[in-house]
Tab-separated table of C-alpha atoms in Angstrom:
chain	number	residue	atom	x	y	z
D	23	MET	CA	0.000	0.000	0.000
D	24	ALA	CA	1.403	3.429	-0.877
D	25	TYR	CA	0.218	7.009	-1.121
D	26	VAL	CA	-0.005	8.567	-4.549
D	27	ALA	CA	1.535	11.998	-4.977
D	28	THR	CA	-0.841	14.450	-6.628
D	29	ARG	CA	-0.632	18.037	-7.772
D	30	GLY	CA	-2.993	20.630	-9.114
D	31	GLY	CA	-6.028	22.486	-7.878
D	32	GLU	CA	-4.367	25.834	-7.225
D	33	ARG	CA	-7.088	27.759	-8.997
D	34	ALA	CA	-9.855	25.728	-7.372
D	35	ILE	CA	-8.339	26.338	-3.929
D	36	GLU	CA	-8.217	30.064	-4.494
D	37	GLN	CA	-11.776	30.122	-5.766
D	38	SER	CA	-12.969	28.027	-2.810
D	39	GLN	CA	-11.541	30.572	-0.396
D	40	ARG	CA	-13.097	33.382	-2.397
D	41	LEU	CA	-16.439	31.571	-2.306
D	42	PHE	CA	-16.270	31.193	1.481
D	43	LYS	CA	-15.403	34.852	1.997
D	44	GLU	CA	-17.739	36.206	-0.668
D	45	GLU	CA	-20.703	34.464	0.932
D	46	MET	CA	-19.944	36.273	4.206
D	47	GLY	CA	-19.623	39.686	2.573
D	48	PRO	CA	-17.376	42.569	3.597
D	49	ILE	CA	-15.823	42.564	7.046
D	50	THR	CA	-16.048	46.072	8.396
D	51	PRO	CA	-15.062	47.671	11.701
D	52	GLU	CA	-18.796	48.018	12.360
D	53	ARG	CA	-19.383	44.291	11.907
D	54	VAL	CA	-16.500	43.457	14.242
D	55	ALA	CA	-17.785	45.916	16.830
D	56	GLU	CA	-21.273	44.400	16.579
D	57	VAL	CA	-19.919	40.861	17.072
D	58	ARG	CA	-18.040	42.061	20.131
D	59	ARG	CA	-21.049	43.872	21.550
D	60	ALA	CA	-23.670	41.239	20.817
D	61	LEU	CA	-21.855	37.980	21.583
D	62	PRO	CA	-19.796	38.473	24.747
D	63	TYR	CA	-20.024	34.847	25.885
D	64	LEU	CA	-18.894	33.531	22.499
D	65	ILE	CA	-16.044	36.053	22.570
D	66	ASP	CA	-15.105	34.752	26.030
D	67	ARG	CA	-15.165	31.148	24.867
D	68	VAL	CA	-12.935	31.886	21.893
D	69	MET	CA	-10.479	33.904	24.009
D	70	GLY	CA	-10.283	31.131	26.594
D	71	GLU	CA	-9.646	28.386	24.068
D	72	ALA	CA	-7.222	30.552	22.108
D	73	SER	CA	-5.449	31.415	25.368
D	74	LEU	CA	-5.330	35.029	24.233
D	75	TYR	CA	-7.382	37.762	25.872
D	76	ASP	CA	-8.450	40.595	23.605
D	77	GLU	CA	-12.111	41.095	22.743
D	78	ASP	CA	-11.424	43.027	19.544
D	79	LEU	CA	-9.161	40.347	18.089
D	80	ALA	CA	-11.594	37.601	19.107
D	81	ALA	CA	-14.476	39.482	17.458
D	82	LEU	CA	-12.384	39.989	14.323
D	83	ALA	CA	-11.499	36.288	14.226
D	84	LEU	CA	-15.181	35.337	14.542
D	85	ALA	CA	-16.215	37.848	11.878
D	86	GLN	CA	-13.491	36.627	9.545
D	87	THR	CA	-14.444	32.964	9.917
D	88	GLY	CA	-18.207	33.419	9.975
D	89	GLY	CA	-18.396	32.044	13.517
D	90	GLU	CA	-16.482	28.847	12.695
D	91	SER	CA	-15.011	28.720	16.166
D	92	TYR	CA	-12.204	26.242	15.434
D	93	GLU	CA	-10.925	28.456	12.627
D	94	ALA	CA	-11.309	31.567	14.779
D	95	ILE	CA	-9.303	29.997	17.605
D	96	LEU	CA	-6.632	28.843	15.174
D	97	LEU	CA	-6.362	32.391	13.793
D	98	LEU	CA	-5.924	33.797	17.284
D	99	ARG	CA	-3.366	31.231	18.355
D	100	ALA	CA	-1.409	31.840	15.154
D	101	TRP	CA	-1.538	35.607	15.694
D	102	ARG	CA	-0.413	35.131	19.282
D	103	THR	CA	2.863	33.640	18.066
D	104	THR	CA	3.683	36.927	16.318
D	105	GLN	CA	3.687	38.845	19.564
D	106	PRO	CA	6.533	39.183	22.057
D	107	ARG	CA	5.881	38.215	25.646
D	108	LEU	CA	6.543	41.402	27.567
D	109	ALA	CA	6.011	40.148	31.096
D	110	VAL	CA	4.531	37.541	33.376
D	111	ALA	CA	1.986	39.082	35.727
D	112	GLU	CA	1.652	38.342	39.427
D	113	PRO	CA	-0.488	35.240	40.074
D	114	VAL	CA	-4.186	35.928	40.453
D	115	THR	CA	-5.545	34.763	43.776
D	116	GLN	CA	-9.153	33.893	44.487
D	117	GLU	CA	-9.522	36.430	47.283
D	118	THR	CA	-8.561	39.354	45.026
D	119	LEU	CA	-11.079	38.651	42.263
D	120	PHE	CA	-13.614	41.403	41.554
D	121	THR	CA	-16.560	39.041	41.832
D	122	HIS	CA	-19.764	39.236	39.786
D	123	ARG	CA	-21.141	35.761	40.518
D	124	ARG	CA	-20.269	33.374	43.298
D	125	ILE	CA	-22.308	30.374	44.335
D	126	SER	CA	-21.863	27.116	46.183
D	127	ALA	CA	-24.028	24.034	45.709
D	128	ALA	CA	-22.259	22.164	48.511
D	129	PHE	CA	-22.819	24.645	51.334
D	130	LYS	CA	-25.791	26.935	51.731
D	131	ASP	CA	-24.375	29.378	54.243
D	132	ILE	CA	-20.919	30.166	52.919
D	133	PRO	CA	-19.001	33.163	54.283
D	134	GLY	CA	-19.942	36.193	52.202
D	135	GLY	CA	-23.179	34.622	51.013
D	136	GLN	CA	-24.287	33.558	47.589
D	137	LEU	CA	-24.513	35.987	44.677
D	138	LEU	CA	-26.262	34.695	41.589
D	139	GLY	CA	-24.816	37.394	39.319
D	140	PRO	CA	-25.653	37.302	35.607
D	141	THR	CA	-27.178	33.917	34.782
D	142	LEU	CA	-29.986	32.208	32.868
D	143	ASP	CA	-29.961	29.214	35.260
D	144	TYR	CA	-33.481	29.934	36.487
D	145	ALA	CA	-34.927	31.457	33.306
D	146	HIS	CA	-37.842	30.193	31.268
D	147	ARG	CA	-36.304	29.216	27.969
D	148	ILE	CA	-38.701	31.129	25.742
D	149	LEU	CA	-37.613	32.306	22.343
D	150	ALA	CA	-38.445	36.001	21.745
D	151	THR	CA	-40.141	35.377	18.399
D	152	GLU	CA	-41.812	38.775	18.542
D	153	VAL	CA	-38.496	40.217	17.386
D	154	LEU	CA	-38.965	38.414	14.072
D	155	GLU	CA	-42.355	40.133	13.765
D	156	GLY	CA	-40.695	43.526	13.991
D	157	ASP	CA	-40.838	44.191	17.721
D	158	THR	CA	-37.836	45.113	19.827
D	159	HIS	CA	-37.179	42.899	22.826
D	160	VAL	CA	-36.199	45.210	25.659
D	161	PRO	CA	-35.051	43.296	28.728
D	162	ALA	CA	-36.286	44.498	32.103
D	163	ALA	CA	-33.701	46.584	33.926
D	164	VAL	CA	-32.033	45.401	37.117
D	165	THR	CA	-33.143	47.149	40.280
D	166	PRO	CA	-29.827	47.834	41.981
D	167	ALA	CA	-29.516	47.265	45.715
D	168	ASP	CA	-28.995	50.281	47.928
D	169	THR	CA	-25.618	49.052	49.068
D	170	PRO	CA	-23.009	47.415	46.857
D	171	ALA	CA	-21.841	43.823	47.217
D	172	PRO	CA	-18.298	43.459	48.527
D	173	ALA	CA	-15.892	43.551	45.584
D	174	GLN	CA	-13.957	40.595	46.981
D	175	GLN	CA	-15.387	37.443	48.515
D	176	PRO	CA	-13.720	35.030	50.931
D	177	SER	CA	-12.655	31.546	49.859
D	178	VAL	CA	-15.036	28.684	50.631
D	179	ALA	CA	-12.111	26.230	50.614
D	180	ALA	CA	-10.222	28.343	53.173
D	181	TRP	CA	-13.323	28.300	55.388
D	182	GLN	CA	-13.543	24.507	55.018
D	183	ALA	CA	-9.857	24.159	55.875
D	184	ALA	CA	-10.374	26.286	58.987
D	185	ASN	CA	-13.159	23.880	59.989
D	186	GLY	CA	-11.014	20.789	59.461
D	187	LEU	CA	-12.919	19.563	56.420
D	188	LEU	CA	-9.915	19.658	54.119
D	189	THR	CA	-6.219	20.385	54.240
D	190	ALA	CA	-5.216	23.830	52.995
D	191	PRO	CA	-2.537	23.610	50.301
D	192	GLU	CA	0.893	25.080	50.845
D	193	ALA	CA	1.550	28.301	48.960
D	194	ASP	CA	3.446	27.750	45.715
D	195	GLN	CA	6.637	29.795	45.538
D	196	THR	CA	7.029	29.392	41.771
D	197	LEU	CA	6.695	32.709	39.961
D	198	GLY	CA	7.167	34.312	36.553
D	199	ASN	CA	8.859	32.336	33.814
D	200	ALA	CA	9.643	29.511	36.266
D	201	ILE	CA	5.981	28.455	36.136
D	202	PRO	CA	5.768	25.478	33.719
D	203	ASP	CA	4.308	26.623	30.383
D	204	VAL	CA	2.843	24.263	27.762
D	205	THR	CA	3.295	26.918	25.071
D	206	ARG	CA	7.046	26.615	25.512
D	207	GLU	CA	7.630	23.009	26.557
D	208	PRO	CA	6.050	19.673	25.640
D	209	LEU	CA	3.198	18.126	27.568
D	210	LEU	CA	4.654	14.933	29.067
D	211	PHE	CA	3.027	12.383	31.363
D	212	PRO	CA	2.575	12.197	34.240
D	213	ALA	CA	1.866	15.871	33.613
D	214	LYS	CA	3.047	18.668	35.879
D	215	ARG	CA	0.014	20.084	37.636
D	216	ALA	CA	0.712	23.520	36.169
D	217	HIS	CA	0.592	21.932	32.693
D	218	THR	CA	-2.650	20.127	33.490
D	219	LEU	CA	-4.413	23.261	34.685
D	220	GLN	CA	-3.053	25.397	31.836
D	221	SER	CA	-4.155	22.770	29.299
D	222	LEU	CA	-7.634	22.643	30.807
D	223	ALA	CA	-7.803	26.444	30.730
D	224	ARG	CA	-7.153	26.299	26.953
D	225	ALA	CA	-9.223	23.174	26.347
D	226	GLU	CA	-12.098	22.949	23.893
D	227	THR	CA	-15.349	23.476	25.768
D	228	GLY	CA	-17.364	20.737	24.070
D	229	GLY	CA	-14.645	18.147	24.542
D	230	VAL	CA	-14.205	18.988	28.212
D	231	LEU	CA	-17.957	18.901	28.719
D	232	ALA	CA	-18.304	15.489	27.046
D	233	LEU	CA	-15.595	13.888	29.158
D	234	GLY	CA	-16.572	15.736	32.339
D	235	TYR	CA	-20.185	14.711	31.791
D	236	ALA	CA	-19.089	11.095	31.433
D	237	ALA	CA	-17.380	11.352	34.823
D	238	GLN	CA	-20.441	13.026	36.337
D	239	ARG	CA	-22.752	10.294	35.039
D	240	GLY	CA	-20.799	7.584	36.796
D	241	TYR	CA	-17.896	6.725	34.523
D	242	GLY	CA	-15.577	8.443	36.955
D	243	GLN	CA	-14.575	7.630	40.512
D	244	ALA	CA	-16.007	10.584	42.404
D	245	HIS	CA	-19.328	12.394	42.159
D	246	PRO	CA	-18.765	16.150	42.032
D	247	THR	CA	-20.655	18.865	43.866
D	248	VAL	CA	-19.900	22.501	43.087
D	249	ASN	CA	-17.988	23.779	46.080
D	250	GLU	CA	-17.541	27.257	44.672
D	251	LEU	CA	-18.138	28.796	41.273
D	252	ARG	CA	-17.045	32.309	40.414
D	253	LEU	CA	-17.376	34.634	37.470
D	254	ALA	CA	-15.094	37.546	38.137
D	255	GLU	CA	-12.556	40.050	36.893
D	256	ALA	CA	-8.859	39.700	37.686
D	257	GLU	CA	-6.272	42.461	37.785
D	258	ILE	CA	-3.203	42.103	35.554
D	259	VAL	CA	-0.524	43.132	38.018
D	260	VAL	CA	2.733	44.016	36.248
D	261	LYS	CA	5.902	45.881	37.154
D	262	HIS	CA	6.935	49.402	36.107
D	263	PRO	CA	10.647	49.749	35.162
D	264	ARG	CA	11.188	51.531	38.482
D	265	GLY	CA	9.737	48.581	40.362
D	266	THR	CA	6.245	49.852	41.131
D	267	GLN	CA	3.623	47.132	40.789
D	268	PHE	CA	0.405	48.265	39.165
D	269	SER	CA	-2.642	46.895	37.402
D	270	ALA	CA	-2.537	47.149	33.610
D	271	GLY	CA	-6.281	46.457	33.539
D	272	ARG	CA	-8.764	43.701	34.247
D	273	VAL	CA	-9.770	40.522	32.437
D	274	LYS	CA	-12.793	38.293	32.922
D	275	VAL	CA	-12.064	34.889	34.466
D	276	SER	CA	-14.126	31.868	35.541
D	277	GLN	CA	-13.144	29.533	38.325
D	278	ALA	CA	-14.705	26.376	39.751
D	279	GLU	CA	-13.995	23.997	42.592
D	280	VAL	CA	-15.857	20.707	42.816
D	281	VAL	CA	-15.818	18.619	45.943
D	282	SER	CA	-16.344	15.004	46.991
D	283	LYS	CA	-15.708	12.945	50.085
D	284	GLN	CA	-12.296	11.300	49.989
D	285	GLY	CA	-11.626	9.263	53.101
D	286	ARG	CA	-11.946	11.418	56.208
D	287	GLU	CA	-11.643	14.683	54.323
D	288	LEU	CA	-13.066	16.428	51.289
D	289	GLY	CA	-11.214	16.283	48.002
D	290	LEU	CA	-11.189	19.264	45.652
D	291	GLY	CA	-11.005	19.457	41.891
D	292	PHE	CA	-10.122	22.838	40.397
D	293	SER	CA	-10.234	24.608	37.075
D	294	ALA	CA	-10.165	28.174	35.746
D	295	THR	CA	-10.128	29.846	32.361
D	296	LEU	CA	-9.990	33.258	30.723
D	297	GLY	CA	-13.464	34.655	30.069
D	298	TRP	CA	-16.784	33.598	31.521
D	299	ASN	CA	-17.486	29.969	30.699
D	300	GLU	CA	-18.812	28.186	33.769
D	301	VAL	CA	-19.859	24.946	32.076
D	302	LYS	CA	-16.290	24.423	30.970
D	303	VAL	CA	-14.709	25.048	34.361
D	304	ILE	CA	-17.205	22.820	36.195
D	305	ALA	CA	-16.585	19.980	33.734
D	306	ALA	CA	-12.830	20.523	33.837
D	307	ALA	CA	-12.778	20.607	37.638
D	308	THR	CA	-14.674	17.291	37.596
D	309	LEU	CA	-11.957	15.779	35.409
D	310	ASP	CA	-9.312	17.155	37.771
D	311	LEU	CA	-11.143	15.656	40.753
D	312	ASN	CA	-11.362	12.226	39.075
D	313	ALA	CA	-7.899	12.095	37.514
D	314	LYS	CA	-5.942	10.654	40.427
D	315	GLY	CA	-5.828	6.852	40.145
D	316	ALA	CA	-7.947	6.735	36.981
D	317	PRO	CA	-7.377	3.561	34.964
D	318	LYS	CA	-5.446	3.716	31.684
D	319	GLY	CA	-7.688	4.718	28.796
D	320	ALA	CA	-10.528	5.982	30.984
D	321	ALA	CA	-12.095	9.335	30.067
D	322	THR	CA	-10.922	10.657	33.430
D	323	GLU	CA	-7.309	9.629	32.912
D	324	GLU	CA	-5.187	12.741	32.581
D	325	GLU	CA	-3.390	11.686	29.399
D	326	PHE	CA	-6.727	10.795	27.782
D	327	PHE	CA	-8.562	14.015	28.560
D	328	LEU	CA	-5.668	16.409	28.034
D	329	TYR	CA	-4.844	15.032	24.583
D	330	HIS	CA	-8.431	14.805	23.443
D	331	THR	CA	-9.611	18.228	24.603
D	332	GLU	CA	-6.808	20.221	22.952
D	333	GLY	CA	-9.148	21.839	20.434
D	334	VAL	CA	-6.692	23.103	17.835
D	335	GLU	CA	-4.923	19.755	17.602
D	336	SER	CA	-8.045	17.604	17.645
D	337	SER	CA	-9.972	19.727	15.141
D	338	GLY	CA	-6.842	19.919	12.977
D	339	PHE	CA	-6.536	16.136	13.028
D	340	CYS	CA	-10.182	15.775	12.075
D	341	ILE	CA	-9.882	18.374	9.323
D	342	HIS	CA	-6.787	16.760	7.824
D	343	PHE	CA	-8.837	13.724	6.808
D	344	LYS	CA	-10.492	15.921	4.205
D	345	LEU	CA	-7.172	16.467	2.457
D	346	PRO	CA	-6.157	14.049	-0.305
D	347	HIS	CA	-5.339	10.628	1.067
D	348	TYR	CA	-5.169	8.841	-2.251
D	349	VAL	CA	-3.706	5.423	-1.602
D	350	THR	CA	-3.033	2.536	-3.950
D	351	PHE	CA	-3.890	-0.755	-2.410
D	352	GLN	CA	-1.754	-2.466	-5.079
D	353	SER	CA	-0.709	-5.501	-3.107
D	354	SER	CA	-4.216	-5.937	-1.713
D	355	LEU	CA	-5.684	-5.607	-5.187
D	356	ASP	CA	-3.138	-8.117	-6.572
D	357	ALA	CA	-4.062	-10.594	-3.874
D	358	MET	CA	-7.775	-10.073	-4.572
D	359	ARG	CA	-7.265	-10.585	-8.310
D	360	ASP	CA	-5.206	-13.747	-7.688
D	361	ALA	CA	-7.918	-15.116	-5.460
D	362	ARG	CA	-10.609	-14.344	-8.027
D	363	SER	CA	-8.698	-15.914	-10.951
D	364	THR	CA	-7.921	-19.017	-8.894
D	365	ALA	CA	-11.573	-19.347	-7.977
D	366	ALA	CA	-12.641	-18.792	-11.584
D	367	ALA	CA	-10.174	-21.410	-12.855
D	368	LYS	CA	-11.459	-23.858	-10.279
D	369	ASP	CA	-15.049	-23.262	-11.407
D	370	LYS	CA	-14.111	-24.026	-15.035
D	371	GLN	CA	-12.553	-27.442	-14.248
D	372	PRO	CA	-14.869	-30.361	-15.213
D	373	GLU	CA	-16.441	-32.315	-12.414
D	374	PRO	CA	-14.713	-35.704	-11.910
D	375	ALA	CA	-16.698	-38.694	-13.154
D	376	GLU	CA	-18.453	-40.679	-10.518
I	11	MET	CA	18.446	69.600	32.690
I	12	THR	CA	15.197	68.851	34.461
I	13	GLN	CA	15.662	67.017	37.704
I	14	CYS	CA	13.880	63.639	37.828
I	15	ILE	CA	11.959	63.522	41.036
I	16	GLY	CA	10.082	60.270	40.574
I	17	THR	CA	13.082	57.971	40.791
I	18	ALA	CA	11.725	55.811	43.590
I	19	PRO	CA	8.346	54.108	43.663
I	20	ASP	CA	5.796	55.429	46.105
I	21	HIS	CA	2.224	54.540	46.916
I	22	ASN	CA	0.813	57.263	44.700
I	23	HIS	CA	2.759	55.907	41.752
I	24	GLU	CA	0.970	52.543	41.922
I	25	HIS	CA	-2.400	54.264	42.206
I	26	MET	CA	-1.684	56.638	39.342
I	27	LEU	CA	-0.519	53.879	36.988
I	28	SER	CA	-3.456	51.596	37.807
I	29	VAL	CA	-5.951	54.409	37.201
I	30	LEU	CA	-4.278	55.477	33.947
I	31	ALA	CA	-4.256	51.878	32.681
I	32	ARG	CA	-8.060	51.756	33.007
I	33	ALA	CA	-8.708	55.375	32.052
I	34	ASP	CA	-10.969	56.163	29.131
I	35	ALA	CA	-8.655	56.147	26.094
I	36	THR	CA	-10.190	59.145	24.349
I	37	ARG	CA	-10.130	61.338	27.469
I	38	LEU	CA	-6.551	60.267	28.229
I	39	LYS	CA	-5.284	61.117	24.759
I	40	THR	CA	-7.092	64.435	24.735
I	41	PHE	CA	-5.673	65.278	28.157
I	42	VAL	CA	-2.003	64.700	27.266
I	43	GLU	CA	-2.069	66.522	23.937
I	44	PRO	CA	-1.280	69.988	25.373
I	45	LEU	CA	1.301	68.583	27.827
I	46	ILE	CA	3.670	67.275	25.171
I	47	ALA	CA	5.127	70.639	24.151
I	48	ASP	CA	6.640	71.207	27.603
I	49	LEU	CA	8.515	67.893	27.689
I	50	GLY	CA	11.224	68.901	25.213
I	51	ASP	CA	12.801	66.261	23.016
I	52	ILE	CA	11.149	62.930	23.663
I	53	GLU	CA	12.757	59.628	22.732
I	54	VAL	CA	10.351	56.776	22.180
I	55	ARG	CA	12.300	53.704	23.249
I	56	GLU	CA	9.390	51.272	22.896
I	57	ASN	CA	5.862	51.596	21.598
I	58	ARG	CA	4.515	48.180	20.786
I	59	THR	CA	1.882	45.564	21.434
I	60	GLY	CA	2.805	42.355	23.203
I	61	LEU	CA	1.564	39.767	25.628
I	62	VAL	CA	1.467	39.451	29.374
I	63	MET	CA	1.143	35.928	30.699
I	64	LEU	CA	-1.403	35.783	33.503
I	65	PRO	CA	-0.837	33.083	36.137
I	66	MET	CA	-3.339	32.014	38.764
I	67	ARG	CA	-3.149	30.127	42.043
I	68	ASP	CA	-5.028	26.843	42.128
I	69	THR	CA	-7.121	26.633	45.304
I	70	ALA	CA	-7.085	22.822	45.469
I	71	GLN	CA	-3.322	22.228	45.603
I	72	GLY	CA	-1.870	25.732	45.668
I	73	THR	CA	-0.100	25.412	42.321
I	74	HIS	CA	0.664	28.467	40.207
I	75	PHE	CA	-0.310	27.879	36.589
I	76	HIS	CA	-0.807	29.962	33.461
I	77	LEU	CA	-4.389	30.966	32.647
I	78	GLY	CA	-3.422	32.483	29.306
I	79	GLU	CA	-1.981	35.618	27.766
I	80	VAL	CA	-3.418	39.107	27.606
I	81	LEU	CA	-2.769	41.536	24.769
I	82	VAL	CA	-1.333	44.798	26.048
I	83	SER	CA	0.163	47.968	24.588
I	84	GLU	CA	3.396	49.267	26.014
I	85	ALA	CA	5.195	52.580	25.689
I	86	HIS	CA	8.555	53.473	27.139
I	87	ILE	CA	9.726	57.052	26.599
I	88	THR	CA	12.480	59.249	27.941
I	89	ALA	CA	13.112	62.966	28.046
I	90	ALA	CA	15.781	65.011	29.819
I	91	GLY	CA	17.132	61.865	31.486
I	92	CYS	CA	13.750	60.924	32.947
I	93	GLU	CA	11.586	58.021	31.928
I	94	GLY	CA	7.880	57.501	31.451
I	95	TYR	CA	6.197	54.152	31.082
I	96	GLY	CA	2.758	52.973	30.094
I	97	MET	CA	1.201	49.545	29.813
I	98	ARG	CA	-2.505	48.923	29.404
I	99	ARG	CA	-4.762	46.200	28.100
I	100	GLY	CA	-5.635	46.252	24.419
I	101	ARG	CA	-3.926	47.352	21.228
I	102	ASP	CA	-4.257	51.132	21.489
I	103	LEU	CA	-0.658	52.283	21.161
I	104	GLU	CA	-1.610	55.951	21.383
I	105	ALA	CA	-3.289	55.366	24.727
I	106	ALA	CA	-0.203	53.566	26.050
I	107	MET	CA	1.919	56.481	24.868
I	108	ALA	CA	-0.442	58.954	26.546
I	109	MET	CA	-0.144	56.995	29.799
I	110	ALA	CA	3.646	57.104	29.490
I	111	ILE	CA	3.542	60.869	28.966
I	112	VAL	CA	1.609	61.378	32.207
I	113	ASP	CA	4.140	59.117	33.950
I	114	LEU	CA	6.974	61.145	32.423
I	115	CYS	CA	5.377	64.352	33.653
I	116	ALA	CA	5.253	62.840	37.137
I	117	ALA	CA	8.915	61.825	36.920
I	118	MET	CA	9.903	65.322	35.793
I	119	GLY	CA	7.625	67.081	38.246
I	120	LEU	CA	5.761	68.863	35.453
I	121	HIS	CA	2.049	69.660	35.387
I	122	ARG	CA	1.624	68.047	38.774
I	123	ASP	CA	-1.683	69.615	39.626
I	124	VAL	CA	-3.444	69.023	36.326
I	125	CYS	CA	-2.157	65.429	36.200
I	126	ALA	CA	-3.300	64.834	39.766
I	127	ASP	CA	-6.699	66.296	38.924
I	128	PHE	CA	-7.033	64.118	35.836
I	129	VAL	CA	-6.059	60.958	37.734
I	130	ALA	CA	-8.430	61.846	40.573
I	131	ALA	CA	-11.306	62.413	38.139
I	132	GLU	CA	-10.687	59.131	36.348
I	133	ALA	CA	-10.338	57.298	39.673
I	134	THR	CA	-13.705	58.690	40.741
I	135	THR	CA	-15.322	57.577	37.476
I	136	GLN	CA	-13.866	54.096	37.839
I	137	ALA	CA	-14.914	53.831	41.475
I	138	ASP	CA	-18.434	54.974	40.547
I	139	ASP	CA	-18.619	52.371	37.790
I	140	ASP	CA	-17.476	49.649	40.180
I	141	HIS	CA	-19.937	50.844	42.805
I	142	GLU	CA	-22.846	50.648	40.354
I	143	THR	CA	-21.745	47.211	39.148
I	144	LEU	CA	-21.608	45.931	42.706
I	145	ARG	CA	-25.049	47.386	43.512
I	146	ARG	CA	-26.405	45.365	40.608
I	147	VAL	CA	-24.519	42.280	41.778
I	148	GLU	CA	-25.854	42.746	45.302
I	149	ALA	CA	-29.387	42.708	43.873
I	150	THR	CA	-28.782	39.043	42.982
I	151	ARG	CA	-27.853	37.973	46.521
I	152	VAL	CA	-29.885	34.921	47.484
I	153	ASP	CA	-30.875	33.860	50.982
I	154	MET	CA	-32.031	30.279	50.906
I	155	GLU	CA	-34.381	28.755	53.426
I	156	THR	CA	-34.236	25.115	54.359
I	157	PHE	CA	-37.576	23.357	54.756
């Protein structure tokens, strides 16, 4: 069996790209701005999976690819490689997050209370078809409280540790470029925890959900309960040349802990990503919770879920099957023809006399 | 030569930089326009976009890991032996340069009052925005009863 080299199709390829782009029409600054304004959660998802935070670039990538998210993410990751890394910010800590949404399904009375924030969890799923009849759907305005919520909320896990329900982790001293980085070094197994969490932060949402859901339905070892879920903004704390630390701005982040009983204590699974994408972080935290001791080849085994949820690689592998794979099965065909001619010759032989 | 007075970091420096990094880009650029003439010859040492890697601390095991990278604009300028620096999220190089000019003014001790007023006004706007956001968040606080 051998592949057959082929050539040609240059004009067809160019026309196919023109056809794709022509059907979408002109990409204007107004269209990009509208994508950014109208689709913030899609923008967040693309930024998280691309591992690059900039709403304008994410909106441009979506506009340019017609919402084909795999292509948009690939564009962003490719663009990212053209940019120098200027700095590594100070690590974001849970307690410093400017919190918009923070809930716990495991404990009702958590310190700081529960803030639902922006969510459709409890909404009637009714399509606003009146818009298609020419009406404008104007959502009801929020009635703000008299007093603001605290900007920062305490950690549920720290409260549990103080009550002897789990062991508080030791503070990591690794900082800056010393933090393991999968964009600069290969992912090897058993994976460094920093690699695992970074890979999950960049992972494809649907893939993480499928495998996390499998674990939640009983194909894992531990049933998760949401210990703490946050949608928040994090400060990007960088250093001025004179040494002053300051915030270069804020980015949206999601973070989830899931919890289950492990022996005499609670075990925690953790995940976080750029942008607001709570389904992804809950599913990813479930995989993290179930990874330890998972059998080889299980959906909850680290090597399995990290390889299969890397969206650019997995979509690229799937896409490559569309490219020419012309193969001659010469030896197989020769063997088939031999078998057929032998059978035919046998059929032609006269039957022996009785 | 102008004496650089902002050679050591102080608490106001952190506050000023953080406010400028989040300041409205149009207002910031408009504000610095008339200040430039008094700075003399300016050398732009850097004015570029780039990435800042953002790490986070994992609450389950305490590990520091990389969440992803953030696009920022950076400007590094000097004048009369003093330096000004700006870094802010996004790809607006002019806004980063404007931030660096305010920082340079602070280092040179120029336009102190107007710069302080601008930073104070922007800080108030940002604090008001945060306050309103948190009032809306507080409206979603849930008190659950157990039956």
